[in-house]
Coordinates of C-alpha atoms and ligand atoms in Angstrom, one line a residue:
Chain E
X808 CA -12.6 -31.6 17.7
X809 CA -9.1 -30.4 17.3
X810 CA -7.1 -30.1 20.6
X811 CA -5.3 -26.8 20.3
X812 CA -3.9 -27.1 23.8
X813 CA -1.4 -29.8 22.7
X814 CA 2.0 -28.5 21.9
X815 CA 2.6 -27.8 18.2
X816 CA 5.6 -29.4 16.6
X817 CA 6.1 -27.0 13.7
X818 CA 5.0 -23.4 13.0
X819 CA 5.5 -21.9 9.6
X820 CA 5.2 -18.4 8.4
X821 CA 5.5 -16.9 4.9
X822 CA 4.9 -13.3 3.7
X823 CA 4.6 -11.6 0.3
X824 CA 3.5 -8.2 -1.0
X825 CA 3.7 -4.8 0.6
X826 CA 5.2 -1.6 -0.7
X827 CA 8.7 -2.6 -0.1
X828 CA 9.2 -6.3 -0.8
X829 CA 7.1 -7.7 -3.6
X830 CA 8.5 -11.2 -4.0
X831 CA 7.4 -14.0 -1.9
X832 CA 9.9 -14.2 1.0
X833 CA 11.4 -17.5 2.1
X834 CA 9.1 -19.6 4.4
X835 CA 10.2 -19.5 8.0
X836 CA 9.9 -22.8 9.7
X837 CA 10.2 -23.2 13.5
X838 CA 10.8 -26.7 14.8
X839 CA 9.3 -26.4 18.3
X840 CA 11.4 -29.3 19.7
X841 CA 14.6 -27.2 19.1
X842 CA 13.4 -24.3 21.2
X843 CA 14.4 -23.6 24.9
X844 CA 11.6 -24.4 27.3
X845 CA 10.7 -20.8 27.9
X846 CA 10.3 -20.0 24.2
X847 CA 8.3 -23.2 23.7
X848 CA 5.9 -22.0 26.4
X849 CA 5.6 -18.6 24.8
X850 CA 5.0 -20.1 21.4
X851 CA 2.4 -22.4 22.7
X852 CA 0.6 -19.5 24.4
X853 CA 0.7 -17.5 21.1
X854 CA -0.6 -20.5 19.2
X855 CA -3.5 -21.0 21.6
X856 CA -4.4 -17.3 21.4
X857 CA -4.3 -17.5 17.6
X858 CA -7.1 -20.1 17.7
X859 CA -6.1 -21.6 14.3
X860 CA -8.9 -24.1 14.3
X861 CA -11.4 -21.2 14.5
X862 CA -9.9 -19.3 11.5
X863 CA -11.0 -19.5 7.9
X864 CA -8.4 -20.9 5.5
X865 CA -8.4 -17.5 3.8
X866 CA -9.6 -14.2 5.0
X867 CA -11.5 -12.6 2.1
X868 CA -9.5 -9.5 1.6
X869 CA -10.5 -6.5 -0.5
X870 CA -6.9 -6.3 -1.8
X871 CA -5.9 -2.9 -0.3
X872 CA -2.9 -1.3 -2.0
X873 CA 0.4 -2.3 -0.5
X874 CA -1.2 -4.8 2.0
X875 CA 1.1 -7.5 3.2
X876 CA -0.1 -11.1 2.9
X877 CA 0.8 -13.6 5.5
X878 CA 0.3 -17.4 5.5
X879 CA 0.6 -19.2 8.9
X880 CA 0.6 -22.9 9.3
X881 CA 0.7 -24.7 12.7
X882 CA 1.4 -28.5 12.6
X883 CA 0.5 -30.7 15.6
X884 CA 1.3 -34.4 15.8
X885 CA -2.0 -35.5 14.3
X886 CA -3.2 -32.5 12.3
X887 CA -2.4 -29.1 10.9
X888 CA -4.1 -25.7 10.3
X889 CA -3.3 -23.0 7.8
X890 CA -4.7 -19.4 7.6
X891 CA -4.0 -16.7 5.0
X892 CA -4.6 -13.1 5.9
X893 CA -3.8 -9.6 4.7
X894 CA -3.4 -6.1 6.2
X895 CA -6.7 -4.5 6.8
X896 CA -8.9 -7.6 6.2
X897 CA -10.2 -7.7 9.8
X898 CA -8.3 -10.8 11.0
X899 CA -7.7 -11.0 14.8
X900 CA -4.6 -9.4 16.3
X901 CA -3.2 -12.7 17.8
X902 CA -2.5 -13.9 14.2
X903 CA -0.2 -10.9 13.7
X904 CA 1.4 -11.6 17.1
X905 CA 2.1 -15.2 16.3
X906 CA 3.5 -14.3 12.8
X907 CA 5.6 -11.5 14.3
X908 CA 7.1 -13.8 16.9
X909 CA 8.0 -16.5 14.4
X910 CA 9.6 -13.9 12.0
X911 CA 11.5 -12.2 14.8
X912 CA 12.7 -15.5 16.2
X913 CA 14.3 -16.4 12.8
X914 CA 16.5 -13.3 13.0
X915 CA 20.1 -13.6 14.2
X916 CA 20.3 -13.1 18.0
X917 CA 22.2 -9.8 17.9
X918 CA 19.6 -8.3 15.5
X919 CA 16.5 -9.1 17.6
X920 CA 14.9 -6.2 19.4
Chain D
X136 CA -25.8 -15.4 1.1
X137 CA -27.5 -12.7 -0.8
X138 CA -30.3 -13.8 -3.1
X139 CA -30.6 -10.6 -5.1
X140 CA -30.4 -10.7 -8.8
X141 CA -27.2 -9.2 -10.1
X142 CA -25.3 -9.3 -6.9
X143 CA -22.0 -11.2 -7.1
X144 CA -21.7 -14.2 -4.8
X145 CA -21.0 -13.2 -1.1
X146 CA -21.5 -9.5 -2.0
X147 CA -24.7 -7.6 -1.7
X148 CA -25.2 -3.8 -1.5
X149 CA -28.6 -3.6 0.1
X150 CA -27.9 -0.3 1.8
X151 CA -27.8 2.6 -0.7
X152 CA -24.5 4.6 -1.0
X153 CA -25.9 7.8 0.4
X154 CA -26.9 6.1 3.6
X155 CA -23.6 4.4 3.9
X156 CA -21.9 7.7 3.3
X157 CA -23.8 9.2 6.2
X158 CA -22.7 6.4 8.5
X159 CA -19.1 6.7 7.3
X160 CA -19.0 10.4 8.0
X161 CA -21.3 11.0 10.9
X162 CA -21.5 7.8 13.1
X163 CA -19.9 8.4 16.5
X164 CA -18.7 4.8 16.5
X165 CA -15.3 4.4 14.8
X166 CA -16.1 0.7 14.0
X167 CA -19.3 1.7 12.2
X168 CA -17.5 4.4 10.3
X169 CA -14.8 1.9 9.3
X170 CA -17.3 -0.7 8.2
X171 CA -19.2 1.8 6.2
X172 CA -16.1 3.1 4.5
X173 CA -15.1 -0.4 3.6
X174 CA -18.5 -1.2 2.1
X175 CA -18.3 2.0 0.1
X176 CA -14.8 1.0 -1.1
X177 CA -16.1 -2.4 -2.1
X178 CA -19.1 -0.9 -4.0
X179 CA -16.8 1.5 -5.9
X180 CA -14.5 -1.3 -6.8
X181 CA -16.9 -4.1 -7.6
X182 CA -19.5 -2.1 -9.5
X183 CA -16.8 -0.1 -11.3
X184 CA -18.8 3.0 -10.5
X185 CA -16.3 5.8 -10.0
X186 CA -19.2 8.2 -9.6
X187 CA -20.4 6.4 -6.4
X188 CA -17.0 7.3 -4.8
X189 CA -16.8 10.7 -6.3
X190 CA -20.1 11.8 -4.8
X191 CA -18.7 11.0 -1.4
X192 CA -19.3 14.2 0.5
X193 CA -17.0 14.2 3.5
X194 CA -17.6 17.8 4.6
X195 CA -18.5 21.1 3.1
X196 CA -15.1 22.6 3.5
X197 CA -13.7 25.4 1.5
X198 CA -11.4 24.3 -1.3
X199 CA -7.8 24.2 0.0
X200 CA -8.7 23.5 3.6
X201 CA -6.2 20.9 4.8
X202 CA -7.3 18.5 7.5
X203 CA -4.8 16.0 8.9
X204 CA -5.1 13.7 11.8
X205 CA -2.4 11.4 13.1
X206 CA -3.1 8.4 15.2
X207 CA -0.8 6.1 17.2
X208 CA -1.4 2.3 17.0
X209 CA 1.1 1.8 19.8
X210 CA 2.5 -1.3 18.1
X211 CA -0.9 -3.0 17.9
X212 CA -3.1 -3.8 15.0
X213 CA -6.3 -1.7 15.8
X214 CA -7.0 1.2 13.5
X215 CA -7.1 4.1 13.6
X216 CA -5.6 3.9 17.2
X217 CA -5.2 6.9 19.6
X218 CA -5.5 10.4 18.2
X219 CA -2.1 12.1 18.8
X220 CA -2.2 15.2 16.5
X221 CA -4.8 17.2 14.6
X222 CA -4.6 19.9 12.1
X223 CA -2.9 23.0 13.4
X224 CA -1.5 21.4 16.5
X225 CA 2.2 21.9 17.1
X226 CA 4.8 19.3 16.4
X227 CA 5.7 17.0 19.3
X228 CA 8.7 14.8 20.1
X229 CA 7.5 11.7 18.1
X230 CA 9.4 11.8 14.8
X231 CA 7.0 9.4 13.0
X232 CA 4.0 11.6 14.0
X233 CA 5.7 14.7 12.8
X234 CA 6.8 13.1 9.5
X235 CA 3.3 11.7 8.8
X236 CA 1.8 15.1 9.5
X237 CA 4.3 17.2 7.5
X238 CA 4.5 14.9 4.5
X239 CA 0.7 14.4 4.3
X240 CA 0.7 18.3 4.2
X241 CA 3.2 18.5 1.4
X242 CA 1.3 15.9 -0.6
X243 CA -2.0 17.8 -0.1
X244 CA -0.3 21.0 -1.2
X245 CA 1.1 19.4 -4.3
X246 CA -2.3 18.1 -5.4
X247 CA -3.9 21.4 -4.5
X248 CA -1.4 23.8 -6.0
X249 CA -0.1 21.8 -9.0
X250 CA -3.1 19.7 -10.0
X251 CA -6.0 21.8 -8.5
X252 CA -7.2 18.7 -6.7
X253 CA -8.8 19.2 -3.2
X254 CA -7.4 16.1 -1.3
X255 CA -7.6 12.5 -2.4
X256 CA -11.4 12.6 -3.2
X257 CA -11.3 16.2 -4.6
X258 CA -13.8 17.1 -1.9
X259 CA -11.5 17.9 0.9
X260 CA -11.3 14.5 2.5
X261 CA -9.5 14.4 5.8
X262 CA -6.1 12.8 5.6
X263 CA -5.9 10.2 8.4
X264 CA -2.6 8.4 9.2
X265 CA -1.7 5.8 11.8
X266 CA 1.9 5.4 12.9
X267 CA 3.6 2.7 15.0
X268 CA 1.4 0.0 13.5
X269 CA 2.2 -3.5 14.7
X270 CA 5.6 -4.6 15.8
X271 CA 8.7 -4.7 13.5
X272 CA 6.4 -4.0 10.7
X273 CA 8.1 -3.5 7.4
X274 CA 5.3 -1.9 5.4
X275 CA 3.0 1.0 4.7
X276 CA -0.4 0.7 3.2
X277 CA -3.6 2.5 2.2
X278 CA -6.7 0.7 3.6
X279 CA -9.3 2.5 1.5
X280 CA -9.7 5.3 3.9
X281 CA -6.4 6.1 5.6
X282 CA -2.6 5.5 5.6
X283 CA -0.9 3.1 7.9
X284 CA 2.8 3.1 8.7
X285 CA 5.1 0.6 10.4
X286 CA 8.3 1.4 12.2
X287 CA 10.3 -1.1 10.2
X288 CA 12.3 -3.9 11.8
X289 CA 15.4 -1.8 12.5
X290 CA 17.4 -4.4 10.6
X291 CA 16.4 -4.0 7.0
X292 CA 14.0 -1.1 7.1
X293 CA 13.8 2.2 8.9
X294 CA 10.4 3.8 9.8
X295 CA 8.0 4.0 6.8
X296 CA 7.2 7.7 7.5
X297 CA 10.7 8.7 6.7
X298 CA 10.3 9.4 3.0
X299 CA 8.0 12.0 1.4
X300 CA 7.7 10.0 -1.7
X301 CA 6.4 7.0 0.2
X302 CA 3.7 9.1 1.8
X303 CA 2.9 10.6 -1.5
X304 CA 2.7 7.1 -2.9
X305 CA 0.2 6.0 -0.3
X306 CA -2.0 9.0 -0.7
X307 CA -2.0 8.6 -4.4
X308 CA -3.5 5.2 -4.0
X309 CA -6.4 7.2 -2.5
X310 CA -6.5 9.4 -5.6
X311 CA -6.6 6.4 -7.8
X312 CA -9.4 4.8 -5.7
X313 CA -11.5 7.9 -6.2
X314 CA -10.8 8.2 -9.9
X315 CA -9.7 5.4 -12.2
X316 CA -10.3 2.8 -9.5
X317 CA -7.6 0.6 -11.1
X318 CA -8.1 -3.0 -9.9
X319 CA -5.2 -4.1 -7.7
X320 CA -4.0 -7.1 -9.7
X321 CA -2.0 -7.8 -12.9
X322 CA -1.6 -4.9 -15.3
X323 CA -4.3 -2.6 -13.8
X324 CA -2.7 -3.2 -10.4
X325 CA 0.8 -2.4 -11.9
X326 CA -0.6 0.8 -13.3
X327 CA -2.2 1.6 -9.9
X328 CA 1.3 1.1 -8.4
X329 CA 3.0 3.1 -11.1
X330 CA 0.8 6.2 -10.7
X331 CA 1.6 6.1 -7.0
X332 CA 5.3 5.9 -7.7
X333 CA 5.1 8.6 -10.4
X334 CA 3.2 11.1 -8.2
X335 CA 5.2 10.1 -5.1
X336 CA 8.3 11.0 -7.1
X337 CA 6.8 14.2 -8.4
X338 CA 5.7 15.3 -5.0
X339 CA 9.3 14.9 -3.8
X340 CA 10.7 16.7 -6.9
X341 CA 8.3 19.6 -6.4
X342 CA 9.1 20.0 -2.7
X343 CA 12.8 20.0 -3.6
X344 CA 12.4 22.2 -6.7
X345 CA 14.2 19.7 -8.8
X346 CA 14.1 19.6 -12.6
X347 CA 13.6 16.2 -14.3
X348 CA 17.3 16.2 -15.2
X349 CA 18.4 16.7 -11.5
X350 CA 15.9 14.5 -9.8
X351 CA 17.0 11.1 -8.4
X352 CA 13.9 9.3 -9.6
X353 CA 14.2 6.9 -6.6
X354 CA 11.3 5.8 -4.4
X355 CA 12.1 5.4 -0.7
X356 CA 15.7 6.5 -0.8
X357 CA 17.0 6.1 2.7
X358 CA 14.3 3.7 3.9
X359 CA 16.6 0.7 3.7
X360 CA 19.2 0.6 6.4
X361 CA 22.6 0.7 4.8
X362 CA 24.9 -2.3 5.1
X363 CA 28.5 -2.4 3.9
X364 CA 29.1 -4.3 0.7
X365 CA 25.5 -4.4 -0.4
X366 CA 23.2 -2.2 -2.5
X367 CA 20.4 -0.8 -0.4
X368 CA 19.8 2.4 -2.3
X369 CA 16.0 2.6 -2.4
X370 CA 12.8 0.6 -3.0
X371 CA 12.5 1.4 -6.7
X372 CA 14.1 3.4 -9.4
X373 CA 12.0 4.9 -12.2
X374 CA 15.2 5.8 -14.1
X375 CA 16.7 2.3 -13.9
X376 CA 14.2 -0.3 -12.8
X377 CA 15.8 -3.3 -11.3
X378 CA 18.8 -1.5 -9.7
X379 CA 17.4 -0.1 -6.5
X380 CA 18.7 -2.8 -4.3
X381 CA 20.7 -6.0 -4.4
X382 CA 21.4 -7.6 -1.1
X383 CA 21.6 -11.1 0.5
X384 CA 18.7 -10.4 2.8
X385 CA 16.4 -8.5 0.4
X386 CA 17.4 -10.3 -2.9
X387 CA 17.6 -8.2 -6.1
X388 CA 15.2 -5.5 -7.2
X389 CA 12.9 -7.6 -9.5
X390 CA 11.5 -4.7 -11.6
X391 CA 11.7 -4.9 -15.4
X392 CA 12.2 -1.7 -17.4
X393 CA 10.6 -3.0 -20.6
X394 CA 8.0 -5.5 -21.8
X395 CA 10.8 -7.9 -22.8
X396 CA 11.3 -8.8 -19.1
X397 CA 7.6 -8.7 -18.1
X398 CA 7.0 -10.8 -15.0
X399 CA 4.2 -13.3 -15.5
X400 CA 4.2 -15.1 -12.1
X401 CA 1.5 -14.9 -9.5
X402 CA 3.5 -13.3 -6.6
X403 CA 2.6 -9.8 -5.5
X404 CA -0.9 -9.9 -6.9
X405 CA 0.5 -10.9 -10.3
X406 CA 3.4 -8.5 -10.1
X407 CA 1.8 -5.1 -9.2
X408 CA 5.0 -3.8 -7.7
X409 CA 7.2 -5.6 -10.2
X410 CA 5.7 -4.8 -13.6
X411 CA 5.1 -1.2 -12.5
X412 CA 8.7 -0.7 -13.5
X413 CA 7.6 -0.6 -17.1
X414 CA 5.1 2.3 -17.0
X415 CA 7.4 3.9 -14.4
X416 CA 10.3 3.9 -16.8
X417 CA 8.1 5.2 -19.6
X418 CA 7.2 8.2 -17.4
X419 CA 10.8 8.8 -16.6
X420 CA 11.8 8.7 -20.3
X421 CA 8.9 11.0 -21.3
X422 CA 9.6 13.5 -18.5
X423 CA 13.3 13.8 -19.1
X424 CA 12.8 14.1 -22.8
X425 CA 10.2 16.9 -22.3
X426 CA 12.6 18.5 -19.8
X427 CA 12.1 21.2 -17.2
X428 CA 10.1 20.4 -14.1
X429 CA 8.5 16.9 -14.5
X430 CA 5.2 17.8 -12.8
X431 CA 4.4 20.7 -15.2
X432 CA 3.8 18.8 -18.5
X433 CA 4.5 15.0 -18.0
X434 CA 2.8 15.1 -14.6
X435 CA -0.2 17.0 -16.0
X436 CA -0.6 14.4 -18.9
X437 CA -0.4 11.4 -16.5
X438 CA -2.9 13.1 -14.1
X439 CA -5.4 13.8 -16.8
X440 CA -5.2 10.2 -17.9
X441 CA -5.5 8.8 -14.4
X442 CA -8.5 10.9 -13.6
X443 CA -10.4 10.9 -16.9
X444 CA -9.3 8.1 -19.2
X445 CA -8.6 5.0 -17.2
X446 CA -10.9 2.6 -15.4
X447 CA -11.1 -0.6 -13.3
X448 CA -9.5 -3.0 -15.8
X449 CA -7.3 -0.7 -17.8
X450 CA -4.0 -2.2 -19.1
X451 CA -0.6 -0.9 -20.1
X452 CA -1.8 -0.5 -23.7
X453 CA -4.7 1.7 -22.6
X454 CA -2.4 3.9 -20.5
X455 CA 0.0 4.2 -23.4
X456 CA -2.8 5.1 -25.9
X457 CA -4.4 7.6 -23.5
X458 CA -1.1 9.4 -22.6
X459 CA -0.1 9.6 -26.3
X460 CA -3.4 11.2 -27.1
X461 CA -3.5 13.7 -24.1
X462 CA 0.2 14.6 -24.8
X463 CA -0.9 16.1 -28.1
X464 CA -2.6 18.9 -26.2
X465 CA 0.8 19.9 -24.9
X466 CA 2.4 20.3 -28.2
X467 CA 4.2 18.2 -30.8
X468 CA 7.4 17.8 -28.8
X469 CA 5.5 16.4 -25.8
X470 CA 3.6 14.1 -28.1
X471 CA 6.8 12.8 -29.6
X472 CA 8.4 12.4 -26.2
X473 CA 5.5 10.4 -24.8
X474 CA 5.3 8.2 -28.0
X475 CA 9.0 7.5 -27.9
X476 CA 8.9 6.7 -24.2
X477 CA 6.3 4.0 -24.6
X478 CA 8.0 2.6 -27.7
X479 CA 11.2 2.3 -25.7
X480 CA 9.6 0.1 -23.1
X481 CA 7.9 -2.0 -25.8
X482 CA 4.4 -0.5 -25.9
Ligands
ZN1493 ZN1 1.6 1.1 -3.5

């Protein structure tokens, strides 16, 4: 049984596709140890909500036109979990919330909303 | 798993399409309607039966009756979201809602007035749109039954309702779904994308009254937020594929204009938004050679091909052959223009 309550050490997110941005974008890697305590807590909360251990490796998507594809990986000290999902494939919202937080976090401070 | 003979693994259509259609159009439960629509979409795609989708009777509305509904996802991921505007209601203060409503209307009018098509399914299907989808969402997509628009991240992209051609592009995915059904991968997927760009551009040109010579032939001009010292002109250019943007954050527009630079990698569903540059450019060359208003002859040829000549697995050579043949109906000059256009892109 995977313990998802332990703090993750790395969270990775990569996107491709969509109407605007066809090429695979660079993978965003967040090293949790480098985050301030408040952000670490937020990230851990988002990771728990995403329930990575309960997700399939790949959501079987129908390939809707212009759908974005996201690949999320969470690495804990002793294991890791990866899930791939696309717009409109029925994946749970917490996966989008985790991916969105990681992508936003990578942005320069003055450009974050 | 399904044990029926003839059903592909993990996929079984035990409920007949007419029952599914009833659920999709009459169930009071939005989740049931969504699930039924999705199943119908799968059936149409996997069986390659365009008829099963074409028979989809949404409502017995008079031809030319426009029905638009706009929903607000309130930055979440649930579709369709909260209904905020229906057909005939006055504009409100939300710019994205107003744009989604107005541009869906212009797209409907183009298909009705120019191509005599009654909405995406040619049976008056209601045009549903959801705005404010997710957070910092840099995308718009067609989910088999409705359009979905993000607000952009405010850093690279503005709101995705901003451009008429982008909305025309998304709705044309619906037209393709109900006609050729082009599979969304490799060359058939690039054709699917190209038809969306071609008609997205034509919808914009017709709304502006532009001739082929005057049109900008850009898709999503103004969607990218300008930045000094970089090229953030648009998402794509039919006139000059590969030149729409060049920016440290976005990279360079990867579209080829000819088969010589065909992308053979696996990104983007094997290059659906990349290799679409090739048929896009062929259309541009044909339309500008024919001259006048691009939707009148070149657009009519491409529309006839999309709706009567292509199918699930059609490739570039099929589209080239079919448009060459249909162009003959429009006179020798049109035939030569289309032939020359495909030759110029290497087909
Ligand atoms: Zn598209």
